[in-house]
Every structure is written in C-alpha cells, then in structure tokens.
C-alpha cells in the first residue's frame, strides 16, 4: 500500500517560487490500477517523480508498506527503488542495444548471474509479446513495441509497484488499446500495483479501478473511477468529463 500524506513540492530560484504540489494526500491499495488525471501543468509528473524518488518532496511523506521512502538515503533508497518500476513517457530505451539487452540492463547493473538474467529476459519478452524481436534495435520498432520493451525493462527486478507516465500519449487508438490490455494483464497475472499518470480520459475509464483528479497542484477529487465518471463533484472533473453544463 502507498500512502501519500500532505505532500508538498516547491521549486524556487532567486526570481520566483513555483508550488508544483500542495498538501497532496491519497492512498493506493495493493492490486489497484490507480489513475491520476489532470490538465497539463497540474502537477501530475512532479507527483510521479516524487513517488519514484527522482525528486525529493519539500514536505510530507510517501509511505510504501509503512516505510517513509521520502526520508531514505543511499543504500536504503536504492533497495526500495527495486520495488518500483518506472515507465517514462519517452520510453528512454538505449538505442545502441537490442531489445533483449535493454530489458537485461537493470539486471546486469545489479550484477545478477548471466544465466538468471537470460532466463528473466526470456520470460519478460514472452509476457509482453516480443519474443520474436529480442535481437531487434529500438529504431526497428513501432511506438507500441517500444512501450512494451519499456514495460518489460521496468518489470525486470520484480517490482511490487509500476509507475507509468503517460504510457499511451504517443500511440494511436489501436495500439493504445493493446498497451492497456497488457497493463491489465500484468496487474492480474503478477499482482503488480499500477499507478498511471495521464491526461487521457479513456485510459482511466478503461482500466483504472480508482482515480484522483489533480488541479493546480492539489488533488481535488478522488475515489472509485465509476462513481467519479458518473457523478463528478469538482468543476475541473466535470470539465474533463464534458459534464460542466449538466445537472
């Protein structure tokens, strides 16, 4: 379970101060596919970067199974990071390495046994449907295939949580559907909790059982996805759902 408690992130320089997150609190339960939706600049990506420990919050806590990961440093932080796989918006694949080498990369960094790495890569490529593309390079792949490689790499260390930053933003409708089906499959088969940052309503509606709406750096509505889609309470949720003029 992930508990976000009164999370704040402020960026400052000598000219200005930006409050990227303000007093954000929510809970993501084990096994959830949890969507965080909002307009550009609302604070979604900053929240994901804090969850993945790429940014340190200014104040507040992020608890993973009761452990405050926002306070960890050094070896403790590296250990907890293995429990979180991250899929970035731009795939972040190594262009000079094959599909198999990309998936193996985090395992080799951890100095795993070569045979174990090979076996794990084989399992993951089968899971994401890319067994026949193991020796291809990223430039030879479609956008959907690149996203599948990124998913396989994020799962390499058997994380309990998968963080996805706009996982379908650059994909066409058909490929989006296949990636969402894969995410649902990963959640069901592996029991991985998934947090999806997105501005796309269809993504949240299709696979997320719970969701939060973020606006101007604050979470202003959260709960069961079906309930929010049918009965949005906040003005921004009504706007996002096209129900701002309905009663």
PDB file of C-alpha atoms in Angstrom:
ATOM      1  CA  UNK A   1       0.000   0.000   0.000  1.00  0.00           C
ATOM      2  CA  UNK A   2       1.172   3.508  -0.814  1.00  0.00           C
ATOM      3  CA  UNK A   3       0.094   6.366   1.434  1.00  0.00           C
ATOM      4  CA  UNK A   4       0.826   9.921   0.334  1.00  0.00           C
ATOM      5  CA  UNK A   5       0.491  12.287   3.266  1.00  0.00           C
ATOM      6  CA  UNK A   6       0.377  16.075   2.897  1.00  0.00           C
ATOM      7  CA  UNK A   7       2.967  16.050   0.117  1.00  0.00           C
ATOM      8  CA  UNK A   8       4.354  19.399  -0.986  1.00  0.00           C
ATOM      9  CA  UNK A   9       6.960  20.164  -3.637  1.00  0.00           C
ATOM     10  CA  UNK A  10       8.234  23.677  -4.204  1.00  0.00           C
ATOM     11  CA  UNK A  11      10.758  24.832  -6.792  1.00  0.00           C
ATOM     12  CA  UNK A  12      12.472  28.139  -6.070  1.00  0.00           C
ATOM     13  CA  UNK A  13      15.131  30.356  -7.558  1.00  0.00           C
ATOM     14  CA  UNK A  14      16.082  33.978  -6.980  1.00  0.00           C
ATOM     15  CA  UNK A  15      13.300  35.149  -9.305  1.00  0.00           C
ATOM     16  CA  UNK A  16      10.291  33.009  -8.438  1.00  0.00           C
ATOM     17  CA  UNK A  17       8.725  30.199  -6.445  1.00  0.00           C
ATOM     18  CA  UNK A  18       6.572  27.500  -8.006  1.00  0.00           C
ATOM     19  CA  UNK A  19       4.313  25.301  -5.873  1.00  0.00           C
ATOM     20  CA  UNK A  20       4.224  22.142  -8.008  1.00  0.00           C
ATOM     21  CA  UNK A  21       2.401  20.100  -5.346  1.00  0.00           C
ATOM     22  CA  UNK A  22       0.448  21.408  -2.376  1.00  0.00           C
ATOM     23  CA  UNK A  23      -0.784  19.251   0.511  1.00  0.00           C
ATOM     24  CA  UNK A  24      -1.404  16.174  -1.646  1.00  0.00           C
ATOM     25  CA  UNK A  25      -2.829  13.153   0.180  1.00  0.00           C
ATOM     26  CA  UNK A  26      -4.150   9.882  -1.222  1.00  0.00           C
ATOM     27  CA  UNK A  27      -3.892   6.119  -0.741  1.00  0.00           C
ATOM     28  CA  UNK A  28      -3.179   3.466  -3.364  1.00  0.00           C
ATOM     29  CA  UNK A  29      -4.085  -0.037  -2.236  1.00  0.00           C
ATOM     30  CA  UNK A  30      -2.272  -3.238  -3.178  1.00  0.00           C
ATOM     31  CA  UNK A  31      -3.542  -4.508  -6.517  1.00  0.00           C
ATOM     32  CA  UNK A  32      -5.028  -1.180  -7.600  1.00  0.00           C
ATOM     33  CA  UNK A  33      -4.740   0.259 -11.064  1.00  0.00           C
ATOM     34  CA  UNK A  34      -4.842   3.856  -9.907  1.00  0.00           C
ATOM     35  CA  UNK A  35      -5.185   6.732 -12.374  1.00  0.00           C
ATOM     36  CA  UNK A  36      -4.054  10.294 -11.708  1.00  0.00           C
ATOM     37  CA  UNK A  37      -5.573  12.643 -14.244  1.00  0.00           C
ATOM     38  CA  UNK A  38      -5.364  16.370 -14.823  1.00  0.00           C
ATOM     39  CA  UNK A  39      -4.543  19.045 -17.338  1.00  0.00           C
ATOM     40  CA  UNK A  40      -1.004  19.958 -18.398  1.00  0.00           C
ATOM     41  CA  UNK A  41       0.882  21.699 -15.603  1.00  0.00           C
ATOM     42  CA  UNK A  42      -1.426  20.423 -12.878  1.00  0.00           C
ATOM     43  CA  UNK A  43       1.385  18.602 -11.057  1.00  0.00           C
ATOM     44  CA  UNK A  44       0.939  15.021 -12.315  1.00  0.00           C
ATOM     45  CA  UNK A  45       4.509  14.400 -13.466  1.00  0.00           C
ATOM     46  CA  UNK A  46       6.001  16.033 -10.372  1.00  0.00           C
ATOM     47  CA  UNK A  47       3.943  13.667  -8.244  1.00  0.00           C
ATOM     48  CA  UNK A  48       5.248  10.683 -10.201  1.00  0.00           C
ATOM     49  CA  UNK A  49       8.836  11.921  -9.870  1.00  0.00           C
ATOM     50  CA  UNK A  50       8.385  12.171  -6.100  1.00  0.00           C
ATOM     51  CA  UNK A  51       6.887   8.664  -5.972  1.00  0.00           C
ATOM     52  CA  UNK A  52       9.823   7.280  -7.950  1.00  0.00           C
ATOM     53  CA  UNK A  53      12.281   9.208  -5.734  1.00  0.00           C
ATOM     54  CA  UNK A  54      13.658  11.176  -8.674  1.00  0.00           C
ATOM     55  CA  UNK A  55      12.563  14.290  -6.762  1.00  0.00           C
ATOM     56  CA  UNK A  56      12.616  14.805  -3.013  1.00  0.00           C
ATOM     57  CA  UNK A  57       9.439  16.366  -1.618  1.00  0.00           C
ATOM     58  CA  UNK A  58       9.717  19.667   0.187  1.00  0.00           C
ATOM     59  CA  UNK A  59       7.499  18.323   2.963  1.00  0.00           C
ATOM     60  CA  UNK A  60       5.099  15.486   3.648  1.00  0.00           C
ATOM     61  CA  UNK A  61       5.530  11.715   3.473  1.00  0.00           C
ATOM     62  CA  UNK A  62       5.310   8.859   0.993  1.00  0.00           C
ATOM     63  CA  UNK A  63       4.797   5.555   2.796  1.00  0.00           C
ATOM     64  CA  UNK A  64       5.338   2.249   0.980  1.00  0.00           C
ATOM     65  CA  UNK A  65       4.003  -0.539   3.190  1.00  0.00           C
ATOM     66  CA  UNK A  66       4.520   1.716   6.186  1.00  0.00           C
ATOM     67  CA  UNK A  67       8.074   2.799   5.320  1.00  0.00           C
ATOM     68  CA  UNK A  68       8.614   6.507   4.654  1.00  0.00           C
ATOM     69  CA  UNK A  69      10.526   6.268   1.367  1.00  0.00           C
ATOM     70  CA  UNK A  70      10.808  10.052   1.095  1.00  0.00           C
ATOM     71  CA  UNK A  71      13.246  10.039   4.034  1.00  0.00           C
ATOM     72  CA  UNK A  72      15.531   7.262   2.767  1.00  0.00           C
ATOM     73  CA  UNK A  73      19.052   7.834   1.502  1.00  0.00           C
ATOM     74  CA  UNK A  74      21.864   5.814  -0.029  1.00  0.00           C
ATOM     75  CA  UNK A  75      21.629   2.021   0.088  1.00  0.00           C
ATOM     76  CA  UNK A  76      18.191   2.066   1.730  1.00  0.00           C
ATOM     77  CA  UNK A  77      16.793   4.218  -1.064  1.00  0.00           C
ATOM     78  CA  UNK A  78      18.372   2.031  -3.753  1.00  0.00           C
ATOM     79  CA  UNK A  79      16.870  -1.062  -2.152  1.00  0.00           C
ATOM     80  CA  UNK A  80      13.369   0.396  -2.031  1.00  0.00           C
ATOM     81  CA  UNK A  81      13.657   1.625  -5.623  1.00  0.00           C
ATOM     82  CA  UNK A  82      13.832  -2.011  -6.740  1.00  0.00           C
ATOM     83  CA  UNK A  83      10.228  -2.316  -5.565  1.00  0.00           C
ATOM     84  CA  UNK A  84       9.167   0.379  -8.027  1.00  0.00           C
ATOM     85  CA  UNK A  85       9.350   0.026 -11.789  1.00  0.00           C
ATOM     86  CA  UNK A  86       9.043   3.215 -13.828  1.00  0.00           C
ATOM     87  CA  UNK A  87       7.836   3.566 -17.421  1.00  0.00           C
ATOM     88  CA  UNK A  88       8.754   7.009 -18.750  1.00  0.00           C
ATOM     89  CA  UNK A  89       6.794   8.939 -21.335  1.00  0.00           C
ATOM     90  CA  UNK A  90       9.638   8.916 -23.870  1.00  0.00           C
ATOM     91  CA  UNK A  91      10.478   5.187 -23.431  1.00  0.00           C
ATOM     92  CA  UNK A  92      14.140   6.041 -22.567  1.00  0.00           C
ATOM     93  CA  UNK A  93      15.472   2.997 -24.415  1.00  0.00           C
ATOM     94  CA  UNK A  94      19.167   2.551 -25.171  1.00  0.00           C
ATOM     95  CA  UNK A  95      19.290   2.940 -28.934  1.00  0.00           C
ATOM     96  CA  UNK A  96      22.564   1.048 -29.420  1.00  0.00           C
ATOM     97  CA  UNK A  97      21.337  -2.017 -27.536  1.00  0.00           C
ATOM     98  CA  UNK A  98      18.943  -4.728 -28.685  1.00  0.00           C
ATOM     99  CA  UNK A  99      15.527  -5.316 -27.175  1.00  0.00           C
ATOM    100  CA  UNK A 100      16.923  -8.140 -25.030  1.00  0.00           C
ATOM    101  CA  UNK A 101      19.880  -6.011 -23.929  1.00  0.00           C
ATOM    102  CA  UNK A 102      17.572  -3.150 -22.951  1.00  0.00           C
ATOM    103  CA  UNK A 103      15.481  -5.446 -20.758  1.00  0.00           C
ATOM    104  CA  UNK A 104      18.597  -7.038 -19.272  1.00  0.00           C
ATOM    105  CA  UNK A 105      20.270  -3.706 -18.496  1.00  0.00           C
ATOM    106  CA  UNK A 106      18.922  -3.129 -14.940  1.00  0.00           C
ATOM    107  CA  UNK A 107      19.584  -6.767 -14.051  1.00  0.00           C
ATOM    108  CA  UNK A 108      23.192  -6.523 -15.194  1.00  0.00           C
ATOM    109  CA  UNK A 109      23.657  -3.351 -13.172  1.00  0.00           C
ATOM    110  CA  UNK A 110      22.694  -5.397 -10.132  1.00  0.00           C
ATOM    111  CA  UNK A 111      25.359  -7.970 -11.151  1.00  0.00           C
ATOM    112  CA  UNK A 112      22.901 -10.864 -11.435  1.00  0.00           C
ATOM    113  CA  UNK A 113      24.069 -14.237 -12.710  1.00  0.00           C
ATOM    114  CA  UNK A 114      24.208 -14.266 -16.536  1.00  0.00           C
ATOM    115  CA  UNK A 115      22.041 -17.367 -16.844  1.00  0.00           C
ATOM    116  CA  UNK A 116      19.415 -15.931 -14.490  1.00  0.00           C
ATOM    117  CA  UNK A 117      19.397 -12.691 -16.485  1.00  0.00           C
ATOM    118  CA  UNK A 118      18.879 -14.559 -19.738  1.00  0.00           C
ATOM    119  CA  UNK A 119      16.014 -16.561 -18.254  1.00  0.00           C
ATOM    120  CA  UNK A 120      14.334 -13.466 -16.817  1.00  0.00           C
ATOM    121  CA  UNK A 121      14.625 -11.586 -20.118  1.00  0.00           C
ATOM    122  CA  UNK A 122      13.089 -14.535 -21.961  1.00  0.00           C
ATOM    123  CA  UNK A 123      10.167 -14.604 -19.507  1.00  0.00           C
ATOM    124  CA  UNK A 124       9.548 -10.874 -19.796  1.00  0.00           C
ATOM    125  CA  UNK A 125       9.706 -10.733 -23.582  1.00  0.00           C
ATOM    126  CA  UNK A 126       7.196 -13.565 -23.698  1.00  0.00           C
ATOM    127  CA  UNK A 127       4.956 -11.677 -21.250  1.00  0.00           C
ATOM    128  CA  UNK A 128       4.929  -8.526 -23.409  1.00  0.00           C
ATOM    129  CA  UNK A 129       4.661 -10.403 -26.693  1.00  0.00           C
ATOM    130  CA  UNK A 130       8.090  -9.561 -28.106  1.00  0.00           C
ATOM    131  CA  UNK A 131       9.913 -12.895 -28.061  1.00  0.00           C
ATOM    132  CA  UNK A 132      10.468 -12.653 -31.820  1.00  0.00           C
ATOM    133  CA  UNK A 133      12.001  -9.158 -31.534  1.00  0.00           C
ATOM    134  CA  UNK A 134      14.698  -9.940 -28.964  1.00  0.00           C
ATOM    135  CA  UNK A 135      17.548  -9.101 -31.342  1.00  0.00           C
ATOM    136  CA  UNK A 136      15.944  -6.035 -32.921  1.00  0.00           C
ATOM    137  CA  UNK A 137      17.042  -2.477 -32.100  1.00  0.00           C
ATOM    138  CA  UNK A 138      14.687   0.283 -30.902  1.00  0.00           C
ATOM    139  CA  UNK A 139      14.885   2.092 -34.265  1.00  0.00           C
ATOM    140  CA  UNK A 140      13.340  -1.003 -35.863  1.00  0.00           C
ATOM    141  CA  UNK A 141      10.317  -0.995 -33.541  1.00  0.00           C
ATOM    142  CA  UNK A 142       6.929   0.694 -33.653  1.00  0.00           C
ATOM    143  CA  UNK A 143       5.847   3.003 -30.830  1.00  0.00           C
ATOM    144  CA  UNK A 144       3.753   0.274 -29.267  1.00  0.00           C
ATOM    145  CA  UNK A 145       6.645  -2.181 -29.370  1.00  0.00           C
ATOM    146  CA  UNK A 146       8.965   0.364 -27.758  1.00  0.00           C
ATOM    147  CA  UNK A 147       6.453   0.817 -24.963  1.00  0.00           C
ATOM    148  CA  UNK A 148       6.331  -2.948 -24.469  1.00  0.00           C
ATOM    149  CA  UNK A 149      10.131  -3.050 -24.175  1.00  0.00           C
ATOM    150  CA  UNK A 150       9.957  -0.240 -21.607  1.00  0.00           C
ATOM    151  CA  UNK A 151       7.343  -2.199 -19.649  1.00  0.00           C
ATOM    152  CA  UNK A 152       9.451  -5.368 -19.734  1.00  0.00           C
ATOM    153  CA  UNK A 153      12.511  -3.450 -18.519  1.00  0.00           C
ATOM    154  CA  UNK A 154      10.508  -1.830 -15.702  1.00  0.00           C
ATOM    155  CA  UNK A 155       9.385  -5.289 -14.557  1.00  0.00           C
ATOM    156  CA  UNK A 156      12.871  -6.811 -14.658  1.00  0.00           C
ATOM    157  CA  UNK A 157      13.510  -6.571 -10.906  1.00  0.00           C
ATOM    158  CA  UNK A 158      10.063  -7.923  -9.917  1.00  0.00           C
ATOM    159  CA  UNK A 159       8.720  -4.621  -8.549  1.00  0.00           C
ATOM    160  CA  UNK A 160       5.551  -4.527  -6.476  1.00  0.00           C
ATOM    161  CA  UNK A 161       4.574  -1.140  -7.951  1.00  0.00           C
ATOM    162  CA  UNK A 162       4.662   0.051 -11.565  1.00  0.00           C
ATOM    163  CA  UNK A 163       4.651   3.813 -12.200  1.00  0.00           C
ATOM    164  CA  UNK A 164       3.577   4.816 -15.717  1.00  0.00           C
ATOM    165  CA  UNK A 165       3.988   8.376 -17.012  1.00  0.00           C
ATOM    166  CA  UNK A 166       1.562   8.993 -19.912  1.00  0.00           C
ATOM    167  CA  UNK A 167       2.063   5.422 -21.205  1.00  0.00           C
ATOM    168  CA  UNK A 168      -0.148   5.867 -24.287  1.00  0.00           C
ATOM    169  CA  UNK A 169       0.240   9.555 -25.154  1.00  0.00           C
ATOM    170  CA  UNK A 170       2.179   8.954 -28.390  1.00  0.00           C
ATOM    171  CA  UNK A 171       0.190   5.922 -29.567  1.00  0.00           C
ATOM    172  CA  UNK A 172      -2.717   5.511 -31.964  1.00  0.00           C
ATOM    173  CA  UNK A 173      -6.067   4.201 -30.734  1.00  0.00           C
ATOM    174  CA  UNK A 174      -5.489   0.549 -31.657  1.00  0.00           C
ATOM    175  CA  UNK A 175      -2.003   0.440 -30.132  1.00  0.00           C
ATOM    176  CA  UNK A 176      -3.287   2.253 -27.038  1.00  0.00           C
ATOM    177  CA  UNK A 177      -5.856  -0.484 -26.558  1.00  0.00           C
ATOM    178  CA  UNK A 178      -3.220  -3.222 -26.825  1.00  0.00           C
ATOM    179  CA  UNK A 179      -0.939  -1.487 -24.288  1.00  0.00           C
ATOM    180  CA  UNK A 180      -3.833  -1.013 -21.855  1.00  0.00           C
ATOM    181  CA  UNK A 181      -4.755  -4.686 -22.240  1.00  0.00           C
ATOM    182  CA  UNK A 182      -1.146  -5.572 -21.463  1.00  0.00           C
ATOM    183  CA  UNK A 183      -1.133  -3.397 -18.338  1.00  0.00           C
ATOM    184  CA  UNK A 184      -4.343  -5.061 -17.156  1.00  0.00           C
ATOM    185  CA  UNK A 185      -2.758  -8.448 -17.841  1.00  0.00           C
ATOM    186  CA  UNK A 186       0.361  -7.524 -15.842  1.00  0.00           C
ATOM    187  CA  UNK A 187      -1.794  -6.353 -12.937  1.00  0.00           C
ATOM    188  CA  UNK A 188      -3.852  -9.549 -12.983  1.00  0.00           C
ATOM    189  CA  UNK A 189      -1.082 -12.098 -13.567  1.00  0.00           C
ATOM    190  CA  UNK A 190       1.697 -10.581 -11.485  1.00  0.00           C
ATOM    191  CA  UNK A 191      -0.335  -8.756  -8.845  1.00  0.00           C
ATOM    192  CA  UNK A 192       1.597  -5.556  -9.515  1.00  0.00           C
ATOM    193  CA  UNK A 193       0.019  -2.330  -8.277  1.00  0.00           C
ATOM    194  CA  UNK A 194      -0.058   0.187 -11.138  1.00  0.00           C
ATOM    195  CA  UNK A 195      -0.178   3.986 -10.940  1.00  0.00           C
ATOM    196  CA  UNK A 196      -0.870   5.739 -14.231  1.00  0.00           C
ATOM    197  CA  UNK A 197      -0.287   9.448 -14.784  1.00  0.00           C
ATOM    198  CA  UNK A 198      -2.343  10.586 -17.769  1.00  0.00           C
ATOM    199  CA  UNK A 199      -4.441  13.324 -19.327  1.00  0.00           C
ATOM    200  CA  UNK A 200      -6.430  10.786 -21.348  1.00  0.00           C
ATOM    201  CA  UNK A 201      -9.893  10.004 -20.036  1.00  0.00           C
ATOM    202  CA  UNK A 202     -10.149   6.737 -21.959  1.00  0.00           C
ATOM    203  CA  UNK A 203      -7.063   5.351 -20.228  1.00  0.00           C
ATOM    204  CA  UNK A 204      -8.544   5.917 -16.777  1.00  0.00           C
ATOM    205  CA  UNK A 205     -12.017   4.779 -17.770  1.00  0.00           C
ATOM    206  CA  UNK A 206     -10.731   1.604 -19.438  1.00  0.00           C
ATOM    207  CA  UNK A 207      -8.522   0.060 -16.773  1.00  0.00           C
ATOM    208  CA  UNK A 208      -8.346   2.092 -13.543  1.00  0.00           C
ATOM    209  CA  UNK A 209     -10.452   0.901 -10.619  1.00  0.00           C
ATOM    210  CA  UNK A 210      -9.661   4.024  -8.597  1.00  0.00           C
ATOM    211  CA  UNK A 211      -8.557   7.516  -9.568  1.00  0.00           C
ATOM    212  CA  UNK A 212      -7.637  11.008  -8.415  1.00  0.00           C
ATOM    213  CA  UNK A 213      -8.137  14.328 -10.185  1.00  0.00           C
ATOM    214  CA  UNK A 214      -5.324  16.837  -9.735  1.00  0.00           C
ATOM    215  CA  UNK A 215      -5.671  20.544 -10.487  1.00  0.00           C
ATOM    216  CA  UNK A 216      -3.365  23.468  -9.753  1.00  0.00           C
ATOM    217  CA  UNK A 217      -1.033  21.209  -7.715  1.00  0.00           C
ATOM    218  CA  UNK A 218      -3.771  19.782  -5.474  1.00  0.00           C
ATOM    219  CA  UNK A 219      -5.860  16.614  -5.531  1.00  0.00           C
ATOM    220  CA  UNK A 220      -9.389  17.927  -5.623  1.00  0.00           C
ATOM    221  CA  UNK A 221     -11.342  14.696  -6.118  1.00  0.00           C
ATOM    222  CA  UNK A 222     -10.589  11.002  -5.688  1.00  0.00           C
ATOM    223  CA  UNK A 223     -12.323   7.670  -5.309  1.00  0.00           C
ATOM    224  CA  UNK A 224     -13.909   4.888  -7.322  1.00  0.00           C
ATOM    225  CA  UNK A 225     -13.492   5.501 -11.060  1.00  0.00           C
ATOM    226  CA  UNK A 226     -17.035   4.535 -11.997  1.00  0.00           C
ATOM    227  CA  UNK A 227     -18.501   6.859  -9.368  1.00  0.00           C
ATOM    228  CA  UNK A 228     -16.393   9.845 -10.418  1.00  0.00           C
ATOM    229  CA  UNK A 229     -17.155   9.331 -14.106  1.00  0.00           C
ATOM    230  CA  UNK A 230     -20.884   9.111 -13.416  1.00  0.00           C
ATOM    231  CA  UNK A 231     -21.085  11.789 -10.712  1.00  0.00           C
ATOM    232  CA  UNK A 232     -18.105  14.184 -10.796  1.00  0.00           C
ATOM    233  CA  UNK A 233     -18.194  16.682  -7.954  1.00  0.00           C
ATOM    234  CA  UNK A 234     -15.460  19.220  -8.701  1.00  0.00           C
ATOM    235  CA  UNK A 235     -15.618  21.796 -11.508  1.00  0.00           C
ATOM    236  CA  UNK A 236     -12.388  20.511 -13.095  1.00  0.00           C
ATOM    237  CA  UNK A 237     -13.603  16.888 -13.058  1.00  0.00           C
ATOM    238  CA  UNK A 238     -16.846  17.999 -14.714  1.00  0.00           C
ATOM    239  CA  UNK A 239     -14.828  19.934 -17.295  1.00  0.00           C
ATOM    240  CA  UNK A 240     -12.521  16.994 -18.034  1.00  0.00           C
ATOM    241  CA  UNK A 241     -15.503  14.677 -18.374  1.00  0.00           C
ATOM    242  CA  UNK A 242     -17.501  17.101 -20.515  1.00  0.00           C
ATOM    243  CA  UNK A 243     -20.222  17.469 -17.914  1.00  0.00           C
ATOM    244  CA  UNK A 244     -19.664  21.051 -16.839  1.00  0.00           C
ATOM    245  CA  UNK A 245     -23.080  22.193 -18.092  1.00  0.00           C
ATOM    246  CA  UNK A 246     -25.069  19.229 -16.831  1.00  0.00           C
ATOM    247  CA  UNK A 247     -27.083  18.929 -13.665  1.00  0.00           C
TER     248      UNK A 247
END
